[in-house]
Amino acid sequence: MRIVHAAAEFAPLAKAGGLGEVVVGLCRELTRRGEDVEIILPKYDFIDPRQLFQLNLEVPDFKCLGSANAMWSAQAEGCSLHLLEARHPAGYFHRGKIYGFEDDIARFTYFSRALLEYLRLRREPIDVLHLHDWHVSLCAPFVRDLFQDLPIRSIVLSIHNVEYQGKCATHDLDAVGLCGADYLQKDKLQDDNPKYPQTINLLKGGVVYSDAIIPVSPTYAKEIMTPEYGFHLDPTLRKARRKITGILNGIDEKLWDPITDLHLKPTYRVESVRQGKKKNKDLFPLATSHTPWVGAITRLVPQKGPELIEKAIAKTLALGGSFLLLGSSPIEHIQNHFNQLKEHYKENPHVWMHFEYSESLAHRLYAALDLLIVPSHFEPCGLTQLIAMRYGTVPIVRATGGLKDTVFDCEDYKFPVSQRNGFTFKAPTAAALESTLERAFLLYHSELPTFNSLIRHGMKADFSWKTPARQYPKLYQIN
């Protein structure tokens, strides 16, 4: 099959979060399986050309809405890329980062239109056009209503996080060649929130006009059809339930491998995990102790439960442990609060906080921690708990979304002993998290063989892209 992916991110070239890692992991594995896979993404100005192979100017000049563009082809991470160079006067993708601009809607609706103009120039049959999140969701209405001549058999939409929907005005569609007023209907792109009847919802366009919808875990696929987790898109998702199939993400097991990880000192395997963790702890400026190191590696945004992370720091210290936090917040008041928290704990030898993300630090932290907390209010899939288990770090998670699908409590007798790999709690409350931390510390101190079995189960589990990559082609063929 010829499968064309359209996305805003592709790690490590352009990565703001988990989306980039998912796109590269899926595309790489599909390519390995013999599928004809291509990825289209913007040619951001920060992309390092040294990470690209066989970089060529593929289409030197083509128009989109009167503006010039070029398309570059390249190889990266074993995948075939097409990089759209938008020569728009607003400099859409020449701003040093992927997101966070007032005209993000204009940037990505233009990208959606331009990539389809490119595909029209090629006129090559496409079995699956696979769209990722709101940034390119408008491609689905475009194909159905404006690019009907494109030889595309089916359109698939992956929902990586339904909270982000690309809400805009009708004039934003007018600007890219659609009649916005025509789409302000309940069965088209009109936002489902009754408070905003004049709002266009780009992600809804992807849901309505796609042939299949893939949330990134089975539990999340069910959750987003409820008012609690659907962010007002749940009525449309419930109508589309027959098109929805949740497929769990994988992780790059070559990138995240404690046996070969060049960031670690030393590397280690299942048999030497205790010694490996002890030596990797020496890389951090904390007092050594015989009690667990607990940590979080996360963006400090409301979804991730930053208020619960704060409670976890205090509870860990009360239990005699150490706490390490790597992450930052794009939300000013949350970042300011954690800056104050860091100041509050600055004399405590059992607390370490770092607010500038570093890939190397993340690798080392996964290797040093004994326990990782992920107290998310919702979590589409989550990669952090999968990476943690790969490094022999036992996860403590709230049972939601992909966390529920991958972490199985050591005391949950619904699962065989060989499958239990961590600790879970149901309610997103301080009391639930604190009691789970108490359970984890008790097991660590009084039943170390059982705690070590959780480590082994996590390290030996297969969270690679091999299983998901078998599920996607099956779904592609049905549609």
CSV table of C-alpha atoms in Angstrom, one decimal:
chain,number,residue,atom,x,y,z
A,1,MET,CA,0.0,0.0,0.0
A,2,ARG,CA,1.0,3.6,-0.6
A,3,ILE,CA,0.5,5.5,2.7
A,4,VAL,CA,1.0,9.2,2.9
A,5,HIS,CA,1.2,10.7,6.4
A,6,ALA,CA,0.6,14.4,7.0
A,7,ALA,CA,1.8,15.8,10.4
A,8,ALA,CA,3.2,18.9,12.1
A,9,GLU,CA,5.9,16.9,13.9
A,10,PHE,CA,8.5,14.2,13.1
A,11,ALA,CA,11.1,13.4,15.7
A,12,PRO,CA,13.9,14.2,16.1
A,13,LEU,CA,13.8,16.8,13.3
A,14,ALA,CA,10.7,18.6,14.6
A,15,LYS,CA,9.5,17.5,18.0
A,16,ALA,CA,7.4,19.4,20.6
A,17,GLY,CA,6.0,16.4,22.4
A,18,GLY,CA,4.9,12.8,21.9
A,19,LEU,CA,3.3,13.4,18.5
A,20,GLY,CA,6.7,13.6,16.8
A,21,GLU,CA,7.9,10.3,18.4
A,22,VAL,CA,4.7,8.5,17.5
A,23,VAL,CA,4.8,9.6,13.8
A,24,VAL,CA,8.4,8.5,13.3
A,25,GLY,CA,7.9,5.2,15.2
A,26,LEU,CA,4.8,4.2,13.2
A,27,CYS,CA,6.2,5.3,9.8
A,28,ARG,CA,9.6,3.6,10.4
A,29,GLU,CA,7.9,0.3,11.4
A,30,LEU,CA,5.4,0.4,8.5
A,31,THR,CA,8.4,0.9,6.1
A,32,ARG,CA,10.2,-2.0,7.6
A,33,ARG,CA,7.1,-4.1,7.0
A,34,GLY,CA,7.3,-3.3,3.3
A,35,GLU,CA,4.7,-0.6,3.0
A,36,ASP,CA,5.3,2.3,0.7
A,37,VAL,CA,5.3,5.1,3.3
A,38,GLU,CA,5.8,8.9,2.8
A,39,ILE,CA,5.6,11.7,5.4
A,40,ILE,CA,4.8,15.3,4.6
A,41,LEU,CA,5.7,18.0,7.1
A,42,PRO,CA,6.6,21.7,7.1
A,43,LYS,CA,10.2,22.6,6.4
A,44,TYR,CA,10.8,24.5,9.6
A,45,ASP,CA,13.8,26.8,9.7
A,46,PHE,CA,15.2,25.0,12.7
A,47,ILE,CA,15.5,21.6,11.0
A,48,ASP,CA,19.2,20.6,11.0
A,49,PRO,CA,20.1,19.5,7.4
A,50,ARG,CA,22.8,17.3,8.8
A,51,GLN,CA,20.0,15.0,10.1
A,52,LEU,CA,18.7,14.6,6.5
A,53,PHE,CA,20.0,12.3,3.8
A,54,GLN,CA,19.6,12.6,0.1
A,55,LEU,CA,18.1,16.1,0.5
A,56,ASN,CA,16.9,17.3,-2.9
A,57,LEU,CA,14.7,20.1,-4.2
A,58,GLU,CA,11.8,18.0,-5.6
A,59,VAL,CA,9.4,20.7,-6.8
A,60,PRO,CA,11.2,24.0,-7.0
A,61,ASP,CA,8.1,26.2,-7.4
A,62,PHE,CA,4.4,25.7,-7.1
A,63,LYS,CA,1.6,28.0,-6.1
A,64,CYS,CA,-0.9,27.8,-3.3
A,65,LEU,CA,-3.5,30.7,-3.0
A,66,GLY,CA,-1.1,32.9,-4.9
A,67,SER,CA,2.0,32.2,-2.7
A,68,ALA,CA,5.0,30.3,-3.8
A,69,ASN,CA,6.1,27.1,-2.3
A,70,ALA,CA,8.8,24.5,-2.8
A,71,MET,CA,8.9,20.8,-1.9
A,72,TRP,CA,12.0,19.1,-0.8
A,73,SER,CA,12.6,15.3,-0.6
A,74,ALA,CA,14.8,13.6,1.9
A,75,GLN,CA,15.5,10.5,4.0
A,76,ALA,CA,15.5,10.5,7.8
A,77,GLU,CA,15.1,7.8,10.4
A,78,GLY,CA,14.7,5.3,7.6
A,79,CYS,CA,11.7,7.1,6.2
A,80,SER,CA,10.9,9.1,3.0
A,81,LEU,CA,10.1,12.7,3.8
A,82,HIS,CA,8.6,15.6,1.9
A,83,LEU,CA,9.4,19.0,3.4
A,84,LEU,CA,7.1,21.8,2.4
A,85,GLU,CA,8.9,25.1,2.2
A,86,ALA,CA,6.2,27.7,2.4
A,87,ARG,CA,7.5,31.0,0.9
A,88,HIS,CA,4.5,32.8,2.3
A,89,PRO,CA,5.1,36.5,3.2
A,90,ALA,CA,4.1,35.8,6.8
A,91,GLY,CA,7.1,33.4,7.2
A,92,TYR,CA,4.8,30.7,8.5
A,93,PHE,CA,7.5,28.1,9.3
A,94,HIS,CA,10.5,30.3,9.8
A,95,ARG,CA,10.0,31.2,13.5
A,96,GLY,CA,12.3,28.9,15.4
A,97,LYS,CA,9.6,26.6,16.9
A,98,ILE,CA,6.6,24.6,15.9
A,99,TYR,CA,3.7,26.1,17.8
A,100,GLY,CA,2.7,29.0,20.0
A,101,PHE,CA,1.8,31.7,17.6
A,102,GLU,CA,-1.4,33.8,17.2
A,103,ASP,CA,-1.7,32.7,13.6
A,104,ASP,CA,-1.2,28.9,14.2
A,105,ILE,CA,-4.6,28.3,12.6
A,106,ALA,CA,-3.6,30.2,9.4
A,107,ARG,CA,-0.2,28.4,9.4
A,108,PHE,CA,-1.6,24.9,9.4
A,109,THR,CA,-4.7,25.5,7.3
A,110,TYR,CA,-2.3,26.8,4.7
A,111,PHE,CA,0.0,23.8,5.1
A,112,SER,CA,-3.0,21.5,4.6
A,113,ARG,CA,-4.0,23.2,1.4
A,114,ALA,CA,-0.5,23.4,0.1
A,115,LEU,CA,0.3,19.7,0.7
A,116,LEU,CA,-2.8,18.7,-1.3
A,117,GLU,CA,-1.7,21.0,-4.1
A,118,TYR,CA,1.6,19.1,-4.1
A,119,LEU,CA,-0.2,15.8,-4.2
A,120,ARG,CA,-2.3,17.0,-7.1
A,121,LEU,CA,0.8,17.8,-9.0
A,122,ARG,CA,2.1,14.3,-8.6
A,123,ARG,CA,-1.3,12.6,-9.4
A,124,GLU,CA,-0.1,9.3,-8.1
A,125,PRO,CA,-2.7,6.9,-6.5
A,126,ILE,CA,-2.7,6.9,-2.7
A,127,ASP,CA,-4.2,4.1,-0.8
A,128,VAL,CA,-4.3,5.9,2.5
A,129,LEU,CA,-3.9,9.6,3.4
A,130,HIS,CA,-3.2,9.4,7.2
A,131,LEU,CA,-3.7,12.7,9.1
A,132,HIS,CA,-2.4,13.4,12.5
A,133,ASP,CA,-4.4,15.8,14.9
A,134,TRP,CA,-6.1,19.1,14.2
A,135,HIS,CA,-3.1,20.6,12.3
A,136,VAL,CA,-3.9,18.7,9.2
A,137,SER,CA,-7.6,17.6,9.8
A,138,LEU,CA,-8.8,20.1,7.3
A,139,CYS,CA,-7.3,17.9,4.6
A,140,ALA,CA,-10.3,15.6,4.9
A,141,PRO,CA,-12.9,18.2,4.0
A,142,PHE,CA,-10.6,19.6,1.3
A,143,VAL,CA,-10.3,16.2,-0.3
A,144,ARG,CA,-14.0,15.5,-0.2
A,145,ASP,CA,-15.1,18.9,-1.5
A,146,LEU,CA,-12.3,20.7,-3.3
A,147,PHE,CA,-9.7,18.1,-4.3
A,148,GLN,CA,-12.1,15.4,-5.5
A,149,ASP,CA,-9.8,14.7,-8.5
A,150,LEU,CA,-7.1,13.4,-6.1
A,151,PRO,CA,-6.8,9.6,-6.4
A,152,ILE,CA,-7.1,8.9,-2.7
A,153,ARG,CA,-8.8,5.6,-1.7
A,154,SER,CA,-9.3,6.4,2.0
A,155,ILE,CA,-8.6,9.0,4.7
A,156,VAL,CA,-7.5,8.0,8.2
A,157,LEU,CA,-7.3,10.4,11.2
A,158,SER,CA,-5.2,9.8,14.3
A,159,ILE,CA,-6.3,11.6,17.4
A,160,HIS,CA,-3.3,12.1,19.7
A,161,ASN,CA,-5.1,14.5,22.1
A,162,VAL,CA,-8.7,15.6,21.7
A,163,GLU,CA,-8.2,18.6,23.9
A,164,TYR,CA,-6.6,20.4,21.0
A,165,GLN,CA,-9.2,20.9,18.3
A,166,GLY,CA,-8.2,23.9,16.1
A,167,LYS,CA,-11.1,26.1,16.8
A,168,CYS,CA,-11.4,29.1,14.5
A,169,ALA,CA,-13.8,31.4,12.6
A,170,THR,CA,-15.5,30.9,9.2
A,171,HIS,CA,-13.2,33.5,7.7
A,172,ASP,CA,-10.3,31.2,8.4
A,173,LEU,CA,-11.8,28.7,6.0
A,174,ASP,CA,-12.5,31.5,3.5
A,175,ALA,CA,-8.8,32.4,3.6
A,176,VAL,CA,-7.8,29.0,2.3
A,177,GLY,CA,-10.4,28.7,-0.5
A,178,LEU,CA,-13.4,27.2,1.2
A,179,CYS,CA,-16.7,28.9,1.9
A,180,GLY,CA,-16.6,29.0,5.7
A,181,ALA,CA,-20.4,29.6,6.1
A,182,ASP,CA,-21.1,26.4,4.3
A,183,TYR,CA,-19.3,24.4,7.0
A,184,LEU,CA,-21.1,26.1,9.9
A,185,GLN,CA,-23.5,23.1,10.2
A,186,LYS,CA,-23.8,20.5,12.9
A,187,ASP,CA,-23.1,17.7,10.5
A,188,LYS,CA,-20.0,19.5,9.2
A,189,LEU,CA,-17.5,21.6,11.1
A,190,GLN,CA,-19.7,23.6,13.5
A,191,ASP,CA,-18.3,23.3,17.0
A,192,ASP,CA,-20.4,21.0,19.3
A,193,ASN,CA,-20.2,23.4,22.2
A,194,PRO,CA,-23.6,25.2,22.3
A,195,LYS,CA,-21.9,28.3,23.7
A,196,TYR,CA,-20.0,28.9,20.5
A,197,PRO,CA,-22.4,28.2,17.6
A,198,GLN,CA,-20.3,30.5,15.2
A,199,THR,CA,-17.1,28.5,15.8
A,200,ILE,CA,-15.5,26.2,13.3
A,201,ASN,CA,-13.8,23.1,14.7
A,202,LEU,CA,-11.0,21.7,12.4
A,203,LEU,CA,-10.6,18.4,14.3
A,204,LYS,CA,-14.3,17.8,13.9
A,205,GLY,CA,-13.8,18.2,10.2
A,206,GLY,CA,-11.3,15.3,10.3
A,207,VAL,CA,-13.7,13.2,12.3
A,208,VAL,CA,-16.7,13.8,10.0
A,209,TYR,CA,-14.9,13.5,6.7
A,210,SER,CA,-12.5,10.6,7.4
A,211,ASP,CA,-13.1,7.0,6.8
A,212,ALA,CA,-11.5,5.8,10.0
A,213,ILE,CA,-10.5,7.4,13.3
A,214,ILE,CA,-7.7,6.1,15.5
A,215,PRO,CA,-7.3,7.3,19.0
A,216,VAL,CA,-3.9,6.3,20.5
A,217,SER,CA,-5.1,3.7,23.0
A,218,PRO,CA,-8.2,1.5,23.4
A,219,THR,CA,-9.3,3.0,26.7
A,220,TYR,CA,-8.9,6.6,25.3
A,221,ALA,CA,-11.0,5.6,22.3
A,222,LYS,CA,-13.9,4.9,24.8
A,223,GLU,CA,-13.2,7.9,27.0
A,224,ILE,CA,-13.3,10.5,24.3
A,225,MET,CA,-16.9,9.5,23.5
A,226,THR,CA,-18.0,10.7,27.0
A,227,PRO,CA,-18.6,14.3,28.2
A,228,GLU,CA,-15.9,14.0,30.8
A,229,TYR,CA,-13.1,13.4,28.3
A,230,GLY,CA,-14.5,14.5,25.0
A,231,PHE,CA,-14.0,18.3,25.4
A,232,HIS,CA,-17.4,18.9,23.8
A,233,LEU,CA,-16.5,16.8,20.7
A,234,ASP,CA,-18.1,13.7,22.2
A,235,PRO,CA,-21.5,14.1,20.5
A,236,THR,CA,-19.7,13.9,17.1
A,237,LEU,CA,-17.4,11.1,18.2
A,238,ARG,CA,-20.4,9.1,19.4
A,239,LYS,CA,-22.0,9.4,16.0
A,240,ALA,CA,-18.8,8.3,14.4
A,241,ARG,CA,-18.2,5.4,16.9
A,242,ARG,CA,-18.3,2.7,14.1
A,243,LYS,CA,-15.3,4.4,12.5
A,244,ILE,CA,-13.3,4.5,15.8
A,245,THR,CA,-10.6,2.0,16.7
A,246,GLY,CA,-8.1,2.6,19.5
A,247,ILE,CA,-4.6,1.4,18.8
A,248,LEU,CA,-1.9,1.7,21.5
A,249,ASN,CA,1.3,3.6,20.7
A,250,GLY,CA,4.7,2.0,20.9
A,251,ILE,CA,8.1,3.4,21.8
A,252,ASP,CA,11.4,3.4,19.9
A,253,GLU,CA,13.2,0.5,21.6
A,254,LYS,CA,16.5,1.5,19.9
A,255,LEU,CA,16.4,5.1,21.2
A,256,TRP,CA,15.2,4.0,24.7
A,257,ASP,CA,17.4,1.0,25.6
A,258,PRO,CA,19.4,0.9,28.9
A,259,ILE,CA,21.7,-1.7,27.3
A,260,THR,CA,23.0,0.6,24.6
A,261,ASP,CA,22.1,4.1,25.8
A,262,LEU,CA,25.1,6.3,25.3
A,263,HIS,CA,23.7,8.9,27.8
A,264,LEU,CA,24.1,6.4,30.7
A,265,LYS,CA,27.1,5.8,32.9
A,266,PRO,CA,27.0,2.8,33.0
A,267,THR,CA,24.5,1.0,30.8
A,268,TYR,CA,22.7,-2.0,32.3
A,269,ARG,CA,20.3,-4.9,31.6
A,270,VAL,CA,17.7,-6.7,33.6
A,271,GLU,CA,20.3,-8.7,35.5
A,272,SER,CA,22.3,-5.6,36.6
A,273,VAL,CA,19.5,-3.1,37.0
A,274,ARG,CA,20.2,-2.4,40.7
A,275,GLN,CA,23.9,-1.7,40.2
A,276,GLY,CA,23.1,0.3,37.1
A,277,LYS,CA,20.6,2.5,38.8
A,278,LYS,CA,22.9,3.0,41.8
A,279,LYS,CA,25.7,4.3,39.5
A,280,ASN,CA,23.4,6.5,37.4
A,281,LYS,CA,22.1,8.1,40.6
A,282,ASP,CA,25.7,9.5,41.1
A,283,LEU,CA,25.1,11.8,38.1
A,284,PHE,CA,22.6,13.8,40.1
A,285,PRO,CA,23.5,16.2,43.0
A,286,LEU,CA,21.3,14.5,45.6
A,287,ALA,CA,22.2,13.0,48.9
A,288,THR,CA,22.5,9.2,48.5
A,289,SER,CA,20.1,7.1,50.5
A,290,HIS,CA,18.7,3.6,50.7
A,291,THR,CA,15.1,4.9,50.1
A,292,PRO,CA,13.4,5.2,46.7
A,293,TRP,CA,14.0,8.0,44.2
A,294,VAL,CA,10.6,9.1,42.9
A,295,GLY,CA,10.3,11.4,39.9
A,296,ALA,CA,8.3,12.9,37.1
A,297,ILE,CA,9.4,13.8,33.5
A,298,THR,CA,6.6,15.8,32.1
A,299,ARG,CA,5.1,19.0,30.7
A,300,LEU,CA,3.6,21.0,33.6
A,301,VAL,CA,0.2,21.5,32.1
A,302,PRO,CA,-3.3,20.9,33.7
A,303,GLN,CA,-3.7,17.6,31.9
A,304,LYS,CA,-0.7,16.2,33.7
A,305,GLY,CA,-1.9,17.0,37.2
A,306,PRO,CA,0.8,19.5,38.3
A,307,GLU,CA,-1.0,20.0,41.6
A,308,LEU,CA,-0.7,16.3,42.3
A,309,ILE,CA,3.0,16.3,41.4
A,310,GLU,CA,3.4,19.0,44.1
A,311,LYS,CA,1.6,16.8,46.6
A,312,ALA,CA,3.8,13.9,45.5
A,313,ILE,CA,7.0,15.8,46.3
A,314,ALA,CA,5.8,16.5,49.9
A,315,LYS,CA,4.6,13.0,50.4
A,316,THR,CA,7.8,11.4,49.1
A,317,LEU,CA,9.9,13.5,51.5
A,318,ALA,CA,7.6,12.6,54.4
A,319,LEU,CA,8.2,8.9,53.5
A,320,GLY,CA,11.9,9.5,53.5
A,321,GLY,CA,12.5,9.4,49.8
A,322,SER,CA,14.0,11.8,47.2
A,323,PHE,CA,12.1,13.5,44.4
A,324,LEU,CA,13.4,14.6,41.0
A,325,LEU,CA,11.4,16.7,38.5
A,326,LEU,CA,12.3,17.4,34.9
A,327,GLY,CA,9.8,19.5,33.0
A,328,SER,CA,8.5,23.0,32.4
A,329,SER,CA,5.2,24.7,31.7
A,330,PRO,CA,4.2,27.0,28.8
A,331,ILE,CA,1.6,28.5,31.2
A,332,GLU,CA,3.1,31.4,33.1
A,333,HIS,CA,1.4,31.0,36.4
A,334,ILE,CA,2.1,27.3,36.7
A,335,GLN,CA,5.8,27.8,35.8
A,336,ASN,CA,6.0,30.7,38.4
A,337,HIS,CA,4.5,28.5,41.0
A,338,PHE,CA,7.1,25.7,40.4
A,339,ASN,CA,9.9,28.3,40.4
A,340,GLN,CA,8.7,29.3,43.9
A,341,LEU,CA,8.5,25.6,44.8
A,342,LYS,CA,12.1,25.1,43.7
A,343,GLU,CA,13.1,28.1,45.8
A,344,HIS,CA,11.2,26.6,48.8
A,345,TYR,CA,13.2,23.3,48.5
A,346,LYS,CA,16.5,24.7,47.5
A,347,GLU,CA,18.2,23.7,50.8
A,348,ASN,CA,16.7,20.2,50.8
A,349,PRO,CA,19.3,17.6,49.7
A,350,HIS,CA,16.5,15.2,48.6
A,351,VAL,CA,14.8,17.4,46.0
A,352,TRP,CA,16.1,18.2,42.5
A,353,MET,CA,14.1,20.2,39.9
A,354,HIS,CA,15.2,21.2,36.4
A,355,PHE,CA,12.9,23.3,34.1
A,356,GLU,CA,14.8,23.2,30.8
A,357,TYR,CA,14.1,19.9,29.0
A,358,SER,CA,17.2,18.0,28.0
A,359,GLU,CA,17.1,14.7,26.1
A,360,SER,CA,20.3,13.6,27.7
A,361,LEU,CA,19.0,14.4,31.2
A,362,ALA,CA,15.7,12.6,30.5
A,363,HIS,CA,17.6,9.4,29.6
A,364,ARG,CA,19.7,9.6,32.7
A,365,LEU,CA,16.8,10.3,34.9
A,366,TYR,CA,14.8,7.3,33.7
A,367,ALA,CA,17.9,5.3,34.5
A,368,ALA,CA,18.3,6.7,38.0
A,369,LEU,CA,14.7,6.7,39.3
A,370,ASP,CA,13.1,3.8,41.2
A,371,LEU,CA,9.5,5.1,40.8
A,372,LEU,CA,7.9,7.4,38.2
A,373,ILE,CA,4.6,9.2,38.9
A,374,VAL,CA,2.2,10.0,36.1
A,375,PRO,CA,-0.9,11.5,37.9
A,376,SER,CA,-2.6,12.6,34.7
A,377,HIS,CA,-6.3,13.8,34.7
A,378,PHE,CA,-6.4,12.2,31.2
A,379,GLU,CA,-3.8,10.6,29.1
A,380,PRO,CA,-4.4,9.5,25.5
A,381,CYS,CA,-1.5,7.0,25.5
A,382,GLY,CA,1.5,8.2,27.4
A,383,LEU,CA,5.1,7.3,26.4
A,384,THR,CA,6.7,8.2,29.7
A,385,GLN,CA,5.4,5.1,31.6
A,386,LEU,CA,6.5,2.8,28.8
A,387,ILE,CA,10.0,4.3,28.7
A,388,ALA,CA,10.3,4.2,32.5
A,389,MET,CA,9.5,0.4,32.5
A,390,ARG,CA,12.1,-0.1,29.8
A,391,TYR,CA,14.6,1.4,32.2
A,392,GLY,CA,13.5,-0.7,35.2
A,393,THR,CA,11.6,2.3,36.8
A,394,VAL,CA,8.3,1.2,38.3
A,395,PRO,CA,5.4,3.5,37.3
A,396,ILE,CA,2.7,4.9,39.6
A,397,VAL,CA,-0.1,6.1,37.4
A,398,ARG,CA,-3.7,7.2,37.4
A,399,ALA,CA,-5.8,4.5,35.7
A,400,THR,CA,-6.9,6.5,32.6
A,401,GLY,CA,-6.4,6.2,28.9
A,402,GLY,CA,-3.2,4.5,27.8
A,403,LEU,CA,-2.0,4.4,31.3
A,404,LYS,CA,-4.8,2.0,32.2
A,405,ASP,CA,-3.9,-0.1,29.1
A,406,THR,CA,-0.2,-0.5,30.0
A,407,VAL,CA,0.2,-0.4,33.8
A,408,PHE,CA,-1.3,-3.2,35.9
A,409,ASP,CA,-1.3,-2.8,39.7
A,410,CYS,CA,0.8,-5.3,41.7
A,411,GLU,CA,-2.3,-6.0,43.9
A,412,ASP,CA,-4.8,-6.3,41.1
A,413,TYR,CA,-5.8,-10.0,40.9
A,414,LYS,CA,-7.6,-9.5,37.6
A,415,PHE,CA,-4.2,-9.8,36.0
A,416,PRO,CA,-1.7,-12.7,36.2
A,417,VAL,CA,1.3,-12.1,38.4
A,418,SER,CA,3.6,-12.0,35.3
A,419,GLN,CA,1.7,-9.0,33.9
A,420,ARG,CA,1.7,-6.8,37.0
A,421,ASN,CA,4.2,-4.1,36.5
A,422,GLY,CA,3.4,-1.0,38.7
A,423,PHE,CA,0.9,0.8,40.9
A,424,THR,CA,-2.4,2.5,39.8
A,425,PHE,CA,-5.0,4.7,41.4
A,426,LYS,CA,-8.4,5.7,40.2
A,427,ALA,CA,-9.4,9.1,41.5
A,428,PRO,CA,-7.2,12.1,40.5
A,429,THR,CA,-6.9,13.2,44.1
A,430,ALA,CA,-4.0,13.9,46.5
A,431,ALA,CA,-5.4,11.2,48.9
A,432,ALA,CA,-5.4,8.5,46.2
A,433,LEU,CA,-1.9,9.4,45.0
A,434,GLU,CA,-0.5,9.6,48.5
A,435,SER,CA,-1.9,6.2,49.6
A,436,THR,CA,-0.5,4.7,46.4
A,437,LEU,CA,3.0,6.2,47.2
A,438,GLU,CA,2.7,4.6,50.7
A,439,ARG,CA,2.0,1.2,49.1
A,440,ALA,CA,5.0,1.6,46.8
A,441,PHE,CA,7.4,2.5,49.6
A,442,LEU,CA,6.1,-0.3,51.8
A,443,LEU,CA,6.7,-2.8,49.0
A,444,TYR,CA,10.1,-1.4,48.3
A,445,HIS,CA,11.2,-1.6,52.0
A,446,SER,CA,9.5,-4.8,53.1
A,447,GLU,CA,9.0,-7.0,50.0
A,448,LEU,CA,11.9,-6.2,47.8
A,449,PRO,CA,11.7,-9.5,45.8
A,450,THR,CA,8.1,-8.6,44.8
A,451,PHE,CA,9.2,-5.0,43.9
A,452,ASN,CA,12.0,-6.4,41.8
A,453,SER,CA,9.5,-8.6,40.0
A,454,LEU,CA,7.7,-5.5,38.9
A,455,ILE,CA,10.9,-4.2,37.5
A,456,ARG,CA,11.5,-7.4,35.6
A,457,HIS,CA,8.0,-7.5,34.2
A,458,GLY,CA,8.3,-4.0,32.9
A,459,MET,CA,11.7,-4.4,31.4
A,460,LYS,CA,10.8,-7.6,29.6
A,461,ALA,CA,7.5,-6.3,28.2
A,462,ASP,CA,7.2,-5.6,24.5
A,463,PHE,CA,6.1,-2.0,24.0
A,464,SER,CA,7.7,-1.6,20.6
A,465,TRP,CA,6.0,-0.6,17.4
A,466,LYS,CA,5.8,-4.2,16.1
A,467,THR,CA,2.3,-5.0,17.5
A,468,PRO,CA,0.7,-1.6,16.5
A,469,ALA,CA,2.3,-1.8,13.1
A,470,ARG,CA,0.5,-5.1,12.5
A,471,GLN,CA,-2.9,-3.5,13.4
A,472,TYR,CA,-2.7,-0.4,11.2
A,473,PRO,CA,-2.5,-2.2,7.8
A,474,LYS,CA,-5.5,-4.3,8.8
A,475,LEU,CA,-7.5,-1.2,9.5
A,476,TYR,CA,-6.2,0.5,6.3
A,477,GLN,CA,-7.3,-2.5,4.2
A,478,ILE,CA,-10.8,-2.5,5.7
A,479,ASN,CA,-11.2,1.2,4.8
